[in-house]
PDB file of C-alpha atoms in Angstrom:
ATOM      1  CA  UNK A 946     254.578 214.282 -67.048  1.00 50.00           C
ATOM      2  CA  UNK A 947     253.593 211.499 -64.328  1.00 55.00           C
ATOM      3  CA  UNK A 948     250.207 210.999 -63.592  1.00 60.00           C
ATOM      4  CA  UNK A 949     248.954 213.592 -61.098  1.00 68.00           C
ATOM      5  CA  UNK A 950     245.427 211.646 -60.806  1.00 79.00           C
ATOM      6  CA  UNK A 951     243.959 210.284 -57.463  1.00 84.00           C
ATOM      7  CA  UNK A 952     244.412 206.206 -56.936  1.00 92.00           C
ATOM      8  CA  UNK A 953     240.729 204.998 -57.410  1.00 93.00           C
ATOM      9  CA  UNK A 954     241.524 202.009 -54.653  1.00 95.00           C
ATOM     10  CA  UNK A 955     242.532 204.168 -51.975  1.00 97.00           C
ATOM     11  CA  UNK A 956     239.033 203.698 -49.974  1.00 98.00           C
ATOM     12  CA  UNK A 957     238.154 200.361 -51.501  1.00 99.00           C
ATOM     13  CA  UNK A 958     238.025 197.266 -49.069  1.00 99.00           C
ATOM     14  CA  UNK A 959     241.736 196.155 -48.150  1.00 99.00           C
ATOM     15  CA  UNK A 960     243.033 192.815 -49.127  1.00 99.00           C
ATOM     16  CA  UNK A 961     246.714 191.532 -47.615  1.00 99.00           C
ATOM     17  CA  UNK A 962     248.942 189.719 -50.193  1.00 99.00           C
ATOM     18  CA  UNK A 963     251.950 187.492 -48.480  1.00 99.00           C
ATOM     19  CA  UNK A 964     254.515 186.288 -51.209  1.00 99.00           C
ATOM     20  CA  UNK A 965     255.937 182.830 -50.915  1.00 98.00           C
ATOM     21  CA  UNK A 966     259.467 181.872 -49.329  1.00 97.00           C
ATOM     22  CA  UNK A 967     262.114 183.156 -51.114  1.00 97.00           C
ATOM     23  CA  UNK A 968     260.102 186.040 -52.961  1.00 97.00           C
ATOM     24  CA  UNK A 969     259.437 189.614 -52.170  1.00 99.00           C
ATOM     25  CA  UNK A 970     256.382 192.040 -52.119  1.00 99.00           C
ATOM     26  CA  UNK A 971     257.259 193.494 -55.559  1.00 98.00           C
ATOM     27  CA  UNK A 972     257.850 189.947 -56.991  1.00 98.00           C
ATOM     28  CA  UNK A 973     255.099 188.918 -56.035  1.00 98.00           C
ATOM     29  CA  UNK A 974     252.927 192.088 -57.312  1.00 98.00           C
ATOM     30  CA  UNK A 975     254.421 190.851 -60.814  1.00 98.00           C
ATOM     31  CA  UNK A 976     253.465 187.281 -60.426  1.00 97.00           C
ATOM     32  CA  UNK A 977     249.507 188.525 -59.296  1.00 98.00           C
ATOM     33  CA  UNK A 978     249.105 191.109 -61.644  1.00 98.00           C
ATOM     34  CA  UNK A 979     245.959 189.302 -63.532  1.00 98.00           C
ATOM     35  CA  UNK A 980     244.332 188.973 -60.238  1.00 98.00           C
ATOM     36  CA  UNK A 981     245.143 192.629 -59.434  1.00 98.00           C
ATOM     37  CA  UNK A 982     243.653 193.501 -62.937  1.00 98.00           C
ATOM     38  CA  UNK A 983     240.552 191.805 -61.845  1.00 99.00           C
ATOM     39  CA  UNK A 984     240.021 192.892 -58.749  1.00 99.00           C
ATOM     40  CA  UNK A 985     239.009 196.410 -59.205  1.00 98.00           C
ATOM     41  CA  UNK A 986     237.126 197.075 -56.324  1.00 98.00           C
ATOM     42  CA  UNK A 987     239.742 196.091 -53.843  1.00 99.00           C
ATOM     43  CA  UNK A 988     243.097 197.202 -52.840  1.00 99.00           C
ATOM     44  CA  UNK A 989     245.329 194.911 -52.526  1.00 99.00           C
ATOM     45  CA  UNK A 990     248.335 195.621 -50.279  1.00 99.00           C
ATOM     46  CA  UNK A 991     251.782 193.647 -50.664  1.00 99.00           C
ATOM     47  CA  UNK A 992     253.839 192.996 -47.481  1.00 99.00           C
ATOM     48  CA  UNK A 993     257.576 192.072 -47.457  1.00 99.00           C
ATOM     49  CA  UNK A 994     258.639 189.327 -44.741  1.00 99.00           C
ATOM     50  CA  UNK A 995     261.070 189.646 -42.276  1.00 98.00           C
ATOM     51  CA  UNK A 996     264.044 187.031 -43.091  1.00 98.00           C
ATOM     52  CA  UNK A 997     266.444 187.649 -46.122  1.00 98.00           C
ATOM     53  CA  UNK A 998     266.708 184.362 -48.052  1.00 97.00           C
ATOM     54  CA  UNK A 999     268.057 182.989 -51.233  1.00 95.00           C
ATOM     55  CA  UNK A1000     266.179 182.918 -53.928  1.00 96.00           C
ATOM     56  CA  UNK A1001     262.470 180.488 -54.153  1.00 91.00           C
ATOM     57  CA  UNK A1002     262.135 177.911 -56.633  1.00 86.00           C
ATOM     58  CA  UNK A1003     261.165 179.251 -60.092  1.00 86.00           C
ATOM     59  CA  UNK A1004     262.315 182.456 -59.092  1.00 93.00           C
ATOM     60  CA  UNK A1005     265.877 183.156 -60.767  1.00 90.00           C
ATOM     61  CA  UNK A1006     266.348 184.014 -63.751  1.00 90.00           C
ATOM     62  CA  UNK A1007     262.994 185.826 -64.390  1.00 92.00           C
ATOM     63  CA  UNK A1008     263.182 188.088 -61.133  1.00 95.00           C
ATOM     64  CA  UNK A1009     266.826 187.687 -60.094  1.00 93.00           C
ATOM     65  CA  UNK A1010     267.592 191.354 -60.548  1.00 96.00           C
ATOM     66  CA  UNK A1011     264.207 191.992 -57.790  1.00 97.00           C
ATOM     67  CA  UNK A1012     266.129 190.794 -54.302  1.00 97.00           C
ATOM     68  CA  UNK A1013     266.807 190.882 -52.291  1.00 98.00           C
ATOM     69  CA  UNK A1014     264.199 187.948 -51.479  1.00 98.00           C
ATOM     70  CA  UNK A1015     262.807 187.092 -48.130  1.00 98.00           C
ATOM     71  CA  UNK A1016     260.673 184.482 -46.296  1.00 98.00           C
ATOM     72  CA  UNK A1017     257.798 184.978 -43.435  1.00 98.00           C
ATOM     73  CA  UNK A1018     259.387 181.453 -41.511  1.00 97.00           C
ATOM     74  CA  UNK A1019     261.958 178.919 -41.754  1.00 95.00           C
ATOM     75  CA  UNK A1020     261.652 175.928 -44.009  1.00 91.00           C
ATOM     76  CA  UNK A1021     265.111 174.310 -43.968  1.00 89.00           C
ATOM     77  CA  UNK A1022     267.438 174.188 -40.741  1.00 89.00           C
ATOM     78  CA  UNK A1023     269.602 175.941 -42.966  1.00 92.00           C
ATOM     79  CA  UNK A1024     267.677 179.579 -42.273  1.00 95.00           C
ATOM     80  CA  UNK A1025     269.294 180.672 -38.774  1.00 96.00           C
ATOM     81  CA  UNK A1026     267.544 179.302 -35.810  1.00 96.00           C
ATOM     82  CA  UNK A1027     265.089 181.745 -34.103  1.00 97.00           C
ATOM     83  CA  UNK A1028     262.885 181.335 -30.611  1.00 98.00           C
ATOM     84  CA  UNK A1029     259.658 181.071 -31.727  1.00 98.00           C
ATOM     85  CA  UNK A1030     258.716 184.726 -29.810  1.00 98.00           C
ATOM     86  CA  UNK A1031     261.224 186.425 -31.595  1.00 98.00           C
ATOM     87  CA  UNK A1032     260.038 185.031 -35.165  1.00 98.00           C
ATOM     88  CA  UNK A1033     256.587 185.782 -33.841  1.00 98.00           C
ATOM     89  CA  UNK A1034     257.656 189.338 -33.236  1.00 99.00           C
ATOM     90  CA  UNK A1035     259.550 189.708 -36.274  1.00 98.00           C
ATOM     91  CA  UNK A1036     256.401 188.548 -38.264  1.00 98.00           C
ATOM     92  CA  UNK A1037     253.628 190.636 -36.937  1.00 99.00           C
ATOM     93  CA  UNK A1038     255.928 193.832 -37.106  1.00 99.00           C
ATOM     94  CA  UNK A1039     256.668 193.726 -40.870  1.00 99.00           C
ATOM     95  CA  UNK A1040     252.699 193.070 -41.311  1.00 99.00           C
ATOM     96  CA  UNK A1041     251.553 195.878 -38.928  1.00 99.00           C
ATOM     97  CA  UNK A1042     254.064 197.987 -40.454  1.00 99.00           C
ATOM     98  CA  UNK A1043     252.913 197.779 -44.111  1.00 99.00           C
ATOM     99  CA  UNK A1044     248.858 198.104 -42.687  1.00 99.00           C
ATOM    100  CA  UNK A1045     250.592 201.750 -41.245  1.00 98.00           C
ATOM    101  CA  UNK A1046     252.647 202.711 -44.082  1.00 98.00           C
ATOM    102  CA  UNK A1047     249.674 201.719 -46.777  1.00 98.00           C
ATOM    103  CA  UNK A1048     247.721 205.432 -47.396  1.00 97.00           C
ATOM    104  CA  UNK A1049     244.268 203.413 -48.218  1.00 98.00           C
ATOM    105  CA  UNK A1050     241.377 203.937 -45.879  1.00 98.00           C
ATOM    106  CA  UNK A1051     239.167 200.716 -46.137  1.00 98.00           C
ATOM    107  CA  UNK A1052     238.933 198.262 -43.925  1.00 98.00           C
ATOM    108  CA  UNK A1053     241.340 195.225 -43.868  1.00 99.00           C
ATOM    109  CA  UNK A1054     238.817 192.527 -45.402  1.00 99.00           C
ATOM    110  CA  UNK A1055     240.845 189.889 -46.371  1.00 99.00           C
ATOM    111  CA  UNK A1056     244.041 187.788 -47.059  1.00 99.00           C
ATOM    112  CA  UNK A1057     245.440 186.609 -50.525  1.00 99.00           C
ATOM    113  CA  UNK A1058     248.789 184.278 -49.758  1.00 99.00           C
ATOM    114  CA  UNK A1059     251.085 181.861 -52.237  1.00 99.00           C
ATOM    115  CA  UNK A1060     253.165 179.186 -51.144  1.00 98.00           C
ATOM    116  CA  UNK A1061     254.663 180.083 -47.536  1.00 97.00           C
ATOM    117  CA  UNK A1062     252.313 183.306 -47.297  1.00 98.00           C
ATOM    118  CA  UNK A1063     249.270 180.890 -48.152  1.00 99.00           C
ATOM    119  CA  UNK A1064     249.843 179.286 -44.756  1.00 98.00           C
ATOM    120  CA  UNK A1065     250.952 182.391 -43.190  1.00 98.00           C
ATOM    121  CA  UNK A1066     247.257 183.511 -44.220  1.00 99.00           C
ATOM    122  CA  UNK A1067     245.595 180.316 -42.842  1.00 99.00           C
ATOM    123  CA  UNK A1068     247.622 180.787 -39.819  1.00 98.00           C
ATOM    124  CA  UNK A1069     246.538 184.261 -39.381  1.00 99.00           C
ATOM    125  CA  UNK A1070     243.189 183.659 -39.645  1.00 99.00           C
ATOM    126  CA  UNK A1071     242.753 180.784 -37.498  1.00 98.00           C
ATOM    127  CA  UNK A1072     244.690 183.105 -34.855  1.00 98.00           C
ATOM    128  CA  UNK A1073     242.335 185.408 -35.462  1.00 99.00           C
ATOM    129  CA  UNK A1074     239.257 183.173 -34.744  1.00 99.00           C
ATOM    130  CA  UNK A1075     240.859 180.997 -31.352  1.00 98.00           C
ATOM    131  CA  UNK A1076     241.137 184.762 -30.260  1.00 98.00           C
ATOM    132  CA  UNK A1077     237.360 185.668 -30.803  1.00 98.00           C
ATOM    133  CA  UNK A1078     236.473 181.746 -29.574  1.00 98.00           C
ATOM    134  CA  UNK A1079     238.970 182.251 -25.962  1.00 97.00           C
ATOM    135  CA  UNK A1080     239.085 185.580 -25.601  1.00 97.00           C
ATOM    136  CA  UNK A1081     236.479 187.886 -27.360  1.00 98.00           C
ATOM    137  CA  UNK A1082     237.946 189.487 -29.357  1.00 97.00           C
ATOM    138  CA  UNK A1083     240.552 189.838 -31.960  1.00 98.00           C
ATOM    139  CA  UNK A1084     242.826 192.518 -33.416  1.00 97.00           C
ATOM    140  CA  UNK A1085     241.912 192.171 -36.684  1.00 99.00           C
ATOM    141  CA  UNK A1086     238.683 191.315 -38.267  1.00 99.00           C
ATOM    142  CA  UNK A1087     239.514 189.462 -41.818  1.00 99.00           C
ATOM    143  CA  UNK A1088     236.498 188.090 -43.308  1.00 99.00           C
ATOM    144  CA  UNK A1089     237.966 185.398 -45.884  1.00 99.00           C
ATOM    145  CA  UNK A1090     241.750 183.959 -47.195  1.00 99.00           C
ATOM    146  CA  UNK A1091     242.926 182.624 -50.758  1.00 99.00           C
ATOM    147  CA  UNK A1092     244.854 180.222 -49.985  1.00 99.00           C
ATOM    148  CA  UNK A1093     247.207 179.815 -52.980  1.00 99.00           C
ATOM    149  CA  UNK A1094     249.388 176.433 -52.524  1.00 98.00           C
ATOM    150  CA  UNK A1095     249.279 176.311 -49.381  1.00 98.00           C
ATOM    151  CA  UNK A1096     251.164 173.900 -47.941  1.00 95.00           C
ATOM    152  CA  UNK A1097     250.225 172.203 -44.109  1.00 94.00           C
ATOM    153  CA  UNK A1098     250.477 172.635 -41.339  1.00 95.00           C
ATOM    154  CA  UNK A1099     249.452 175.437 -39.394  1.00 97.00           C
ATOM    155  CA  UNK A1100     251.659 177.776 -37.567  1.00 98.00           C
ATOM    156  CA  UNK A1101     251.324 178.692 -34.042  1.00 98.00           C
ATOM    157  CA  UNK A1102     251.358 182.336 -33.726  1.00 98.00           C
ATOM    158  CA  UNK A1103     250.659 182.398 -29.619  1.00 97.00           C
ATOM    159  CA  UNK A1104     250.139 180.458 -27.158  1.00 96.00           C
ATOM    160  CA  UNK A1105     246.218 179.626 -27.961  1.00 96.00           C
ATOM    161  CA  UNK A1106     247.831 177.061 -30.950  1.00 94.00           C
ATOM    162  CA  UNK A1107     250.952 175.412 -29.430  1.00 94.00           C
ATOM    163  CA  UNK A1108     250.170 172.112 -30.377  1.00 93.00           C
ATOM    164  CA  UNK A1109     251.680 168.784 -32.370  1.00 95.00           C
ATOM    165  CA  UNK A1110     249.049 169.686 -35.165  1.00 96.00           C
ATOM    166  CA  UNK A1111     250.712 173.550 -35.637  1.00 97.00           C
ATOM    167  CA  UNK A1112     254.447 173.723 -36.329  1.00 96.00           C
ATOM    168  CA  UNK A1113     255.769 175.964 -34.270  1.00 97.00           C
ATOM    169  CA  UNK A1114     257.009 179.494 -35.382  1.00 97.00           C
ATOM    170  CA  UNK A1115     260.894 179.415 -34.931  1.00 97.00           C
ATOM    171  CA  UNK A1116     260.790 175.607 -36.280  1.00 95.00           C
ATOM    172  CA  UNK A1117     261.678 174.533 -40.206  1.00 90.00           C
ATOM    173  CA  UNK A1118     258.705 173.349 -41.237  1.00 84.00           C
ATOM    174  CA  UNK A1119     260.384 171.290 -44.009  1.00 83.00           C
ATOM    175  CA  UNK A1120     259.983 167.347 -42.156  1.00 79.00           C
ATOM    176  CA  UNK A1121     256.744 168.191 -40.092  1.00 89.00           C
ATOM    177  CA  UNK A1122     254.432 165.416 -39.235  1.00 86.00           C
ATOM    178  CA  UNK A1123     251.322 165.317 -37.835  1.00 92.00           C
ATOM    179  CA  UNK A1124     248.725 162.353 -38.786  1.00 88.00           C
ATOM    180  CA  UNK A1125     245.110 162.416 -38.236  1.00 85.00           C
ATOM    181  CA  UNK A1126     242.426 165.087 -36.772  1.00 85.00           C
ATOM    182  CA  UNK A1127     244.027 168.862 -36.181  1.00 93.00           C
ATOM    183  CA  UNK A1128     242.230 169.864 -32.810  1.00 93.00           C
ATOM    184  CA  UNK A1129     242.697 173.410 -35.369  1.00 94.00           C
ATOM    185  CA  UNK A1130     240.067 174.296 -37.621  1.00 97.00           C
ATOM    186  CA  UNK A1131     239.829 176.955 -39.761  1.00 98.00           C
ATOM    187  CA  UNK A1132     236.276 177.861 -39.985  1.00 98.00           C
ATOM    188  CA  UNK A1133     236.222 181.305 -41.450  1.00 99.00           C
ATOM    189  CA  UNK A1134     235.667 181.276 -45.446  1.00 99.00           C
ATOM    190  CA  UNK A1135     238.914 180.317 -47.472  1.00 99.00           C
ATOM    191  CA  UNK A1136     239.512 179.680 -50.925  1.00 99.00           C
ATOM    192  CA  UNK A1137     241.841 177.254 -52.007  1.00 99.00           C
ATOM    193  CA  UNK A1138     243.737 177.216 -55.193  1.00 99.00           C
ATOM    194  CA  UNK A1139     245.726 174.322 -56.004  1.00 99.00           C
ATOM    195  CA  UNK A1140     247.689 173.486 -59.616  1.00 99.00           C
ATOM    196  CA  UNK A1141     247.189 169.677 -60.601  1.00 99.00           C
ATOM    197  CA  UNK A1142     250.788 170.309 -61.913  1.00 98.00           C
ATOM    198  CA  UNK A1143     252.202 171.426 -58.699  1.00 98.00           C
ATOM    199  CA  UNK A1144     254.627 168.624 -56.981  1.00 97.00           C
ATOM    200  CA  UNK A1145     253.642 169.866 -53.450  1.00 96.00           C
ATOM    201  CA  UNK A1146     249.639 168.903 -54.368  1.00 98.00           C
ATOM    202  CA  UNK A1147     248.902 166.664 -51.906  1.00 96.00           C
ATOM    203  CA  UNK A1148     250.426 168.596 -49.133  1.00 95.00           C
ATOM    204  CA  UNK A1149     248.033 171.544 -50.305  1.00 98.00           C
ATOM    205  CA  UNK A1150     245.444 168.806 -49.975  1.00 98.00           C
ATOM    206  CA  UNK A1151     246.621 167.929 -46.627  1.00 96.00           C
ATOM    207  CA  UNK A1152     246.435 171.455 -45.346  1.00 97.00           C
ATOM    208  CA  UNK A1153     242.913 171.644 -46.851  1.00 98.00           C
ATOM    209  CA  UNK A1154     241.192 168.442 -45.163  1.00 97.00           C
ATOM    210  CA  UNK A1155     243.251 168.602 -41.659  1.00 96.00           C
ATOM    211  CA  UNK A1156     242.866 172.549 -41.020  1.00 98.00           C
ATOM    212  CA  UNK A1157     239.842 173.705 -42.916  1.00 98.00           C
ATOM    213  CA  UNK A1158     236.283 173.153 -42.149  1.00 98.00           C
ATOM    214  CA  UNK A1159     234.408 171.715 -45.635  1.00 98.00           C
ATOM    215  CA  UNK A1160     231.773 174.122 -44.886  1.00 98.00           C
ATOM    216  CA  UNK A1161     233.382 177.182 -44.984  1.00 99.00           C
ATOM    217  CA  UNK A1162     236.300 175.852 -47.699  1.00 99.00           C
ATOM    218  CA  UNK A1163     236.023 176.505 -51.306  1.00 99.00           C
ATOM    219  CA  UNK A1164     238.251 174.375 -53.329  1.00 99.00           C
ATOM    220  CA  UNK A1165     239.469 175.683 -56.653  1.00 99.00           C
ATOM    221  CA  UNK A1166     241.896 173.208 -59.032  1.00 99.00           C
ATOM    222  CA  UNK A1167     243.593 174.423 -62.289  1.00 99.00           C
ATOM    223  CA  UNK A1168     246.079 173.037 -64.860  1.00 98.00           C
ATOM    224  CA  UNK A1169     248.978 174.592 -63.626  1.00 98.00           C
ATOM    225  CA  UNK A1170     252.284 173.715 -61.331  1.00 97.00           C
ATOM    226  CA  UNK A1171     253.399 175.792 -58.453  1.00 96.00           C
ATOM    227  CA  UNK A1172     252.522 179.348 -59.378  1.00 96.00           C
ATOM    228  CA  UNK A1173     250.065 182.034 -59.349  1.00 98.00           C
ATOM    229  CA  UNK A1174     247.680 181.818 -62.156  1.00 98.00           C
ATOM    230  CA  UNK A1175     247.486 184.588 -64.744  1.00 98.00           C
ATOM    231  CA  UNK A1176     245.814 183.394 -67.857  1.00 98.00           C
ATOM    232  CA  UNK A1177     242.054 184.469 -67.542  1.00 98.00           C
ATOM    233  CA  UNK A1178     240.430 181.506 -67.864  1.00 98.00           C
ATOM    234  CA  UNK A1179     242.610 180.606 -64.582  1.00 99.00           C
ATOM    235  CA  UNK A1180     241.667 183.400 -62.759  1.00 99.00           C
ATOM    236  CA  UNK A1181     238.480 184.271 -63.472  1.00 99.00           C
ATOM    237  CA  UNK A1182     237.246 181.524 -61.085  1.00 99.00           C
ATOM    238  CA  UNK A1183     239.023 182.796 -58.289  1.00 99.00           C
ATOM    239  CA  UNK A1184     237.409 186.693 -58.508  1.00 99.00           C
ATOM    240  CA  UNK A1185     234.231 184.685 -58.764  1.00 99.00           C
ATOM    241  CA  UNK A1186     234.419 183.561 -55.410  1.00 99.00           C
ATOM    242  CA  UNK A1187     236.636 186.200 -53.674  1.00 99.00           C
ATOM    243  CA  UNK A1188     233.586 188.150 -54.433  1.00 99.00           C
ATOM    244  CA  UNK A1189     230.677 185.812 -53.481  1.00 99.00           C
ATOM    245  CA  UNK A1190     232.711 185.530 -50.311  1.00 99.00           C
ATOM    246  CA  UNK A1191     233.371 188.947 -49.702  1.00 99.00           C
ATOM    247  CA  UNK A1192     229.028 189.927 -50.593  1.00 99.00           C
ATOM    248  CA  UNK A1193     227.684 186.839 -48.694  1.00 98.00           C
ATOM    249  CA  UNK A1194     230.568 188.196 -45.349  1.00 98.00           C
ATOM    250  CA  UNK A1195     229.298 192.073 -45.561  1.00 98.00           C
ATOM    251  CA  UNK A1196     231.861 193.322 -47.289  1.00 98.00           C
ATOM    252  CA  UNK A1197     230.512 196.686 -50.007  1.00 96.00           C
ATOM    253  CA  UNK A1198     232.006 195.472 -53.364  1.00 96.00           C
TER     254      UNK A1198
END
């Protein structure tokens, strides 16, 4: 007989999870399942992005029966070329449309992203704050990100962040340079996680010290390569802060 009992998280503060490039929501429920475990007083909703892609790195044979696998933006030229309104489009729909679909009533409190969806989450929440700074106001209200291998640059999600720091959201972001001080700073709280192991380290770095203000950045390193953490001693850090952050922002966890 299934389980007929009410799900504790449903009115519990909302957290967004974006998967990385070549992953999908469900794969990427698997791969966070220890921070899911220890996250109790959350609810943590999975989105699926837009484009159908081949498979990530890392990601066949474990979950090659889980496609198919998607992507929130382009990273080769390979991926078919998209105007960056379209892509823009594209992305916000398949995030507004999980926020509908999801049946818990909390508010949406924060972002948890790997790989690609780490700087989908950056990106989000620096859109977010240039649209409080310029205009007011702001459709969303996110207090913090977990930035998870995150990789820079920025993306420009409107017209407030079209700029040669922010790669632009129909571009493949694989090649992208941009030297120096981003005119782009992330100043809401994030956490970043970044895996000594991980051959894409000092790009995570990169996106840390151009994008993200040292005063509101929280920098996390483990003995791991490009992945989500799941032994305890890994994780354990991470809930730490996630809920410092969340107390110290207002949020009733």
């Amino acid at each position: 007989m299934a389980d007929q009992s009410p799900d504790p998280t449903l009115h519990h503060p909302r957290i967004l999870c974006l998967h990385g490039g070549g992953v999908n929501s469900e794969v990427f429920r698997m791969q966070a399942r220890s921070l899911i475990r220890a996250l109790p007083d959350f609810r943590l909703v999975f989105a699926d992005g837009p484009f159908f892609c081949d498979p990530g790195p890392g990601i066949v044979p474990v979950y090659q029966d889980y496609g198919p696998f998607r992507r929130w933006l382009r990273w080769v030229p390979e991926h078919p070329p998209i105007d960056d309104e379209s892509a823009i489009e594209e992305l916000f729909y398949s995030i507004n449309t999980t926020k509908k679909e999801d049946e818990g009533t909390g508010p949406w409190v924060g972002m948890i992203g790997f790989s690609q969806g780490a700087k989908l989450a950056s990106s989000l929440l620096y859109e977010q704050q240039i649209r409080v700074e310029k205009e007011g106001k702001a459709d969303t209200d996110y207090k913090f990100a977990v930035i998870l291998a995150g990789r820079s640059p920025l993306v420009s999600l409107s017209d407030l962040t079209i700029s040669p720091a922010c790669v632009r959201a129909g571009e493949a972001s694989e090649g992208f340079h941009f030297e120096g001080e981003s005119p782009h700073v992330l100043k809401l709280p994030t956490i970043h996680v970044h895996g000594l192991n991980d051959p894409g380290l000092h790009l995570h770095r990169k996106m840390l010290k151009q994008y993200h203000d040292p005063k509101t950045s929280t920098v996390l390193e483990w003995d791991g390569n490009h992945r989500v953490p799941i032994k305890k001693t890994d994780v354990d850090p991470i809930v730490r802060e996630i809920y410092r952050i969340a107390r110290e922002q207002g949020v009733n966890v």
